[in-house]
PDB file of C-alpha atoms in Angstrom:
ATOM      1  CA  MET E 997     110.119 131.279  86.834  1.00 60.00           C
ATOM      2  CA  TRP E 998     108.243 131.252  90.038  1.00 79.00           C
ATOM      3  CA  GLY E 999     105.100 128.890  90.598  1.00 86.00           C
ATOM      4  CA  GLU E1000     104.184 125.542  90.304  1.00 86.00           C
ATOM      5  CA  HIS E1001     105.948 122.899  87.760  1.00 83.00           C
ATOM      6  CA  ARG E1002     104.022 119.911  86.951  1.00 85.00           C
ATOM      7  CA  TYR E1003     105.984 116.659  85.532  1.00 82.00           C
ATOM      8  CA  SER E1004     104.356 113.570  83.864  1.00 83.00           C
ATOM      9  CA  VAL E1005     105.133 110.393  83.011  1.00 88.00           C
ATOM     10  CA  ARG E1006     104.098 106.987  81.485  1.00 85.00           C
ATOM     11  CA  ALA E1007     105.175 103.665  83.111  1.00 84.00           C
ATOM     12  CA  THR E1008     103.951 100.715  81.110  1.00 82.00           C
ATOM     13  CA  TRP E1009     104.746  97.235  82.589  1.00 82.00           C
ATOM     14  CA  THR E1010     106.125  94.993  79.813  1.00 86.00           C
ATOM     15  CA  GLY E1011     106.572  91.961  81.767  1.00 85.00           C
ATOM     16  CA  ASP E1012     103.479  89.602  81.532  1.00 85.00           C
ATOM     17  CA  ARG E1013     104.589  86.002  80.626  1.00 89.00           C
ATOM     18  CA  GLY E1014     101.470  84.870  79.405  1.00 88.00           C
ATOM     19  CA  THR E1015      99.928  84.461  82.989  1.00 83.00           C
ATOM     20  CA  GLY E1016     100.132  88.085  84.462  1.00 81.00           C
ATOM     21  CA  THR E1017     100.725  87.989  88.239  1.00 80.00           C
ATOM     22  CA  SER E1018      99.867  84.455  88.904  1.00 82.00           C
ATOM     23  CA  GLY E1019     102.459  83.949  91.258  1.00 81.00           C
ATOM     24  CA  TYR E1020     105.746  85.912  92.246  1.00 82.00           C
ATOM     25  CA  ARG E1021     108.186  84.140  90.058  1.00 84.00           C
ATOM     26  CA  ASP E1022     105.748  84.115  87.111  1.00 85.00           C
ATOM     27  CA  TYR E1023     106.248  87.565  85.612  1.00 85.00           C
ATOM     28  CA  ASP E1024     109.301  89.845  84.570  1.00 87.00           C
ATOM     29  CA  ARG E1025     109.533  93.230  86.205  1.00 88.00           C
ATOM     30  CA  SER E1026     110.537  94.963  83.064  1.00 86.00           C
ATOM     31  CA  VAL E1027     108.906  98.590  82.592  1.00 87.00           C
ATOM     32  CA  THR E1028     109.027 100.806  79.974  1.00 89.00           C
ATOM     33  CA  ILE E1029     109.088 104.455  81.051  1.00 90.00           C
ATOM     34  CA  ALA E1030     108.078 107.379  78.639  1.00 90.00           C
ATOM     35  CA  ILE E1031     107.797 111.070  78.396  1.00 90.00           C
ATOM     36  CA  ASP E1032     106.447 112.741  74.896  1.00 92.00           C
ATOM     37  CA  GLY E1033     109.099 113.573  72.945  1.00 93.00           C
ATOM     38  CA  LYS E1034     112.092 112.072  74.887  1.00 91.00           C
ATOM     39  CA  PRO E1035     113.665 108.719  74.460  1.00 93.00           C
ATOM     40  CA  ALA E1036     112.008 105.678  76.362  1.00 92.00           C
ATOM     41  CA  LEU E1037     113.984 104.370  79.323  1.00 90.00           C
ATOM     42  CA  LEU E1038     114.148 100.671  79.815  1.00 88.00           C
ATOM     43  CA  ALA E1039     113.560  99.758  83.661  1.00 86.00           C
ATOM     44  CA  SER E1040     113.090  97.082  85.846  1.00 89.00           C
ATOM     45  CA  SER E1041     113.290  96.312  89.751  1.00 79.00           C
ATOM     46  CA  ASP E1042     116.728  95.666  91.148  1.00 82.00           C
ATOM     47  CA  LYS E1043     118.395  92.204  90.544  1.00 86.00           C
ATOM     48  CA  PRO E1044     117.812  91.240  94.249  1.00 82.00           C
ATOM     49  CA  PHE E1045     113.982  91.898  93.879  1.00 86.00           C
ATOM     50  CA  ARG E1046     114.144  89.525  90.740  1.00 84.00           C
ATOM     51  CA  GLY E1047     114.792  92.247  87.944  1.00 83.00           C
ATOM     52  CA  ASP E1048     117.123  92.667  85.160  1.00 89.00           C
ATOM     53  CA  PRO E1049     120.284  94.240  86.365  1.00 89.00           C
ATOM     54  CA  SER E1050     120.666  95.385  82.503  1.00 90.00           C
ATOM     55  CA  ARG E1051     117.892  97.907  83.073  1.00 89.00           C
ATOM     56  CA  TRP E1052     117.412 101.064  85.047  1.00 88.00           C
ATOM     57  CA  ASN E1053     115.651 100.360  88.483  1.00 89.00           C
ATOM     58  CA  PRO E1054     113.998 103.180  90.838  1.00 91.00           C
ATOM     59  CA  GLU E1055     117.088 103.181  93.003  1.00 91.00           C
ATOM     60  CA  ASP E1056     119.454 103.985  90.347  1.00 92.00           C
ATOM     61  CA  MET E1057     117.140 106.830  89.161  1.00 93.00           C
ATOM     62  CA  LEU E1058     116.793 108.359  92.225  1.00 95.00           C
ATOM     63  CA  LEU E1059     120.507 108.228  92.954  1.00 95.00           C
ATOM     64  CA  ALA E1060     120.880 109.713  89.403  1.00 94.00           C
ATOM     65  CA  ALA E1061     118.321 112.456  89.731  1.00 95.00           C
ATOM     66  CA  LEU E1062     120.062 113.773  93.106  1.00 97.00           C
ATOM     67  CA  SER E1063     123.538 113.470  91.453  1.00 96.00           C
ATOM     68  CA  GLU E1064     122.498 115.457  88.030  1.00 95.00           C
ATOM     69  CA  CYS E1065     120.106 117.949  90.126  1.00 96.00           C
ATOM     70  CA  HIS E1066     123.217 118.853  92.398  1.00 96.00           C
ATOM     71  CA  LEU E1067     125.438 119.125  89.205  1.00 94.00           C
ATOM     72  CA  LEU E1068     122.946 121.510  87.722  1.00 95.00           C
ATOM     73  CA  SER E1069     122.575 123.552  90.784  1.00 95.00           C
ATOM     74  CA  TYR E1070     126.236 123.869  91.445  1.00 94.00           C
ATOM     75  CA  LEU E1071     126.832 124.901  88.075  1.00 94.00           C
ATOM     76  CA  HIS E1072     124.533 127.629  88.433  1.00 95.00           C
ATOM     77  CA  ALA E1073     125.878 128.598  91.817  1.00 96.00           C
ATOM     78  CA  CYS E1074     129.442 128.757  90.246  1.00 96.00           C
ATOM     79  CA  VAL E1075     128.168 131.142  87.537  1.00 95.00           C
ATOM     80  CA  GLN E1076     126.650 133.428  90.225  1.00 96.00           C
ATOM     81  CA  ALA E1077     130.100 133.178  92.099  1.00 97.00           C
ATOM     82  CA  GLY E1078     132.063 133.978  89.477  1.00 97.00           C
ATOM     83  CA  VAL E1079     133.851 130.544  89.388  1.00 96.00           C
ATOM     84  CA  THR E1080     134.586 128.783  85.769  1.00 97.00           C
ATOM     85  CA  VAL E1081     134.115 125.257  85.798  1.00 96.00           C
ATOM     86  CA  VAL E1082     135.735 123.395  83.008  1.00 96.00           C
ATOM     87  CA  ALA E1083     134.860 119.910  84.041  1.00 95.00           C
ATOM     88  CA  TYR E1084     132.609 118.377  86.573  1.00 93.00           C
ATOM     89  CA  GLU E1085     132.078 114.234  87.386  1.00 95.00           C
ATOM     90  CA  ASP E1086     130.146 112.675  90.408  1.00 96.00           C
ATOM     91  CA  GLU E1087     131.134 109.271  91.645  1.00 95.00           C
ATOM     92  CA  ALA E1088     127.646 109.101  93.805  1.00 95.00           C
ATOM     93  CA  SER E1089     126.567 106.170  96.035  1.00 95.00           C
ATOM     94  CA  ALA E1090     123.394 105.528  98.112  1.00 95.00           C
ATOM     95  CA  LEU E1091     122.585 103.370 100.907  1.00 95.00           C
ATOM     96  CA  MET E1092     119.084 101.703 101.126  1.00 93.00           C
ATOM     97  CA  VAL E1093     118.257  99.426 103.831  1.00 94.00           C
ATOM     98  CA  GLU E1094     115.218  96.983 103.731  1.00 91.00           C
ATOM     99  CA  ASP E1095     112.960  96.741 106.730  1.00 91.00           C
ATOM    100  CA  GLY E1096     112.278  93.115 107.141  1.00 91.00           C
ATOM    101  CA  HIS E1097     108.697  93.718 106.164  1.00 92.00           C
ATOM    102  CA  GLY E1098     108.921  93.900 102.258  1.00 86.00           C
ATOM    103  CA  GLY E1099     109.612  97.616 102.479  1.00 89.00           C
ATOM    104  CA  GLY E1100     112.944  99.738 103.057  1.00 91.00           C
ATOM    105  CA  ALA E1101     114.133 103.116 102.779  1.00 93.00           C
ATOM    106  CA  PHE E1102     117.254 105.085 101.657  1.00 94.00           C
ATOM    107  CA  ARG E1103     119.551 106.017 104.574  1.00 96.00           C
ATOM    108  CA  GLU E1104     121.758 108.485 102.888  1.00 96.00           C
ATOM    109  CA  VAL E1105     123.408 109.315  99.710  1.00 96.00           C
ATOM    110  CA  VAL E1106     126.929 110.834  99.180  1.00 96.00           C
ATOM    111  CA  LEU E1107     128.014 112.786  96.220  1.00 96.00           C
ATOM    112  CA  ARG E1108     131.767 113.080  95.152  1.00 96.00           C
ATOM    113  CA  PRO E1109     131.882 115.649  92.642  1.00 96.00           C
ATOM    114  CA  ARG E1110     135.125 116.095  91.279  1.00 96.00           C
ATOM    115  CA  VAL E1111     135.363 119.591  89.879  1.00 95.00           C
ATOM    116  CA  SER E1112     137.880 121.364  87.773  1.00 95.00           C
ATOM    117  CA  ILE E1113     137.894 125.075  87.745  1.00 96.00           C
ATOM    118  CA  ALA E1114     139.776 127.670  85.744  1.00 96.00           C
ATOM    119  CA  ASP E1115     141.813 129.300  88.293  1.00 96.00           C
ATOM    120  CA  ALA E1116     143.302 128.695  91.794  1.00 97.00           C
ATOM    121  CA  SER E1117     141.958 131.965  92.987  1.00 97.00           C
ATOM    122  CA  MET E1118     138.568 130.570  92.647  1.00 97.00           C
ATOM    123  CA  THR E1119     138.997 127.521  94.937  1.00 97.00           C
ATOM    124  CA  ASP E1120     137.265 128.741  98.047  1.00 97.00           C
ATOM    125  CA  ALA E1121     134.329 130.264  96.047  1.00 98.00           C
ATOM    126  CA  ALA E1122     134.005 126.841  94.162  1.00 97.00           C
ATOM    127  CA  THR E1123     133.900 124.831  97.264  1.00 97.00           C
ATOM    128  CA  ALA E1124     131.381 127.261  99.104  1.00 97.00           C
ATOM    129  CA  ALA E1125     129.103 126.958  95.653  1.00 97.00           C
ATOM    130  CA  HIS E1126     128.534 123.248  96.898  1.00 97.00           C
ATOM    131  CA  ALA E1127     126.445 124.354  99.988  1.00 96.00           C
ATOM    132  CA  GLN E1128     124.466 126.923  97.684  1.00 97.00           C
ATOM    133  CA  ALA E1129     123.655 124.352  95.279  1.00 97.00           C
ATOM    134  CA  ARG E1130     122.572 122.002  97.947  1.00 96.00           C
ATOM    135  CA  GLU E1131     120.212 124.751  98.963  1.00 96.00           C
ATOM    136  CA  TRP E1132     118.638 125.107  95.502  1.00 96.00           C
ATOM    137  CA  CYS E1133     118.592 121.353  94.274  1.00 96.00           C
ATOM    138  CA  PHE E1134     115.088 120.640  94.130  1.00 94.00           C
ATOM    139  CA  ILE E1135     115.380 116.882  94.493  1.00 96.00           C
ATOM    140  CA  ALA E1136     117.641 116.986  97.612  1.00 97.00           C
ATOM    141  CA  ASN E1137     115.095 119.320  99.293  1.00 96.00           C
ATOM    142  CA  SER E1138     112.361 116.514  98.461  1.00 97.00           C
ATOM    143  CA  VAL E1139     114.003 113.791 100.347  1.00 97.00           C
ATOM    144  CA  ASN E1140     113.918 112.748 103.866  1.00 97.00           C
ATOM    145  CA  PHE E1141     117.508 111.352 104.296  1.00 97.00           C
ATOM    146  CA  PRO E1142     120.620 113.040 104.286  1.00 96.00           C
ATOM    147  CA  VAL E1143     122.423 113.807 101.062  1.00 97.00           C
ATOM    148  CA  ARG E1144     126.087 114.618 101.761  1.00 96.00           C
ATOM    149  CA  HIS E1145     128.929 116.008  99.905  1.00 95.00           C
ATOM    150  CA  GLU E1146     132.366 115.013  99.517  1.00 97.00           C
ATOM    151  CA  PRO E1147     133.634 117.423  96.761  1.00 97.00           C
ATOM    152  CA  THR E1148     137.200 117.609  95.311  1.00 97.00           C
ATOM    153  CA  ILE E1149     138.170 121.031  93.404  1.00 97.00           C
ATOM    154  CA  LEU E1150     141.073 120.729  91.227  1.00 97.00           C
ATOM    155  CA  VAL E1151     142.658 123.575  88.850  1.00 96.00           C
ATOM    156  CA  ALA E1152     142.789 122.602  85.351  1.00 91.00           C
ATOM    157  CA  GLY E1153     146.202 122.328  84.035  1.00 83.00           C
ATOM    158  CA  SER E1154     147.919 121.880  87.340  1.00 77.00           C
TER     159      SER E1154
END
């Protein structure tokens, strides 16, 4: 498994209203994102940037990637630590700040995983597995802003 991994995606703008980008308000921000063999993802810009709020935007996708990457890394860390996870749900949030010059950046992401484990004796290891997951998460290791964790560990049936 060591080595390089390459990924490809096709993003197709579908928002031409007949006059292309003749003006800022003259085109739709609709995009179709596709990867061969996977369902297409309908995307747009965020609503404040004239986008369609019913579609995924790049900020949504970045937050989702961080949340899912931590989830998958965490499950692996728990297996290695002998922790049996029976449920996992994350209520993640992000803060992005515009710079006043047309750009901006994420300032932080907070993951709030709510994890149910099989036995109370696993609680300390389940808590510690979040730090290991952070080290293993490819996406979190690729961003230049903090990704904080505020986990809750529950014991199933309690």
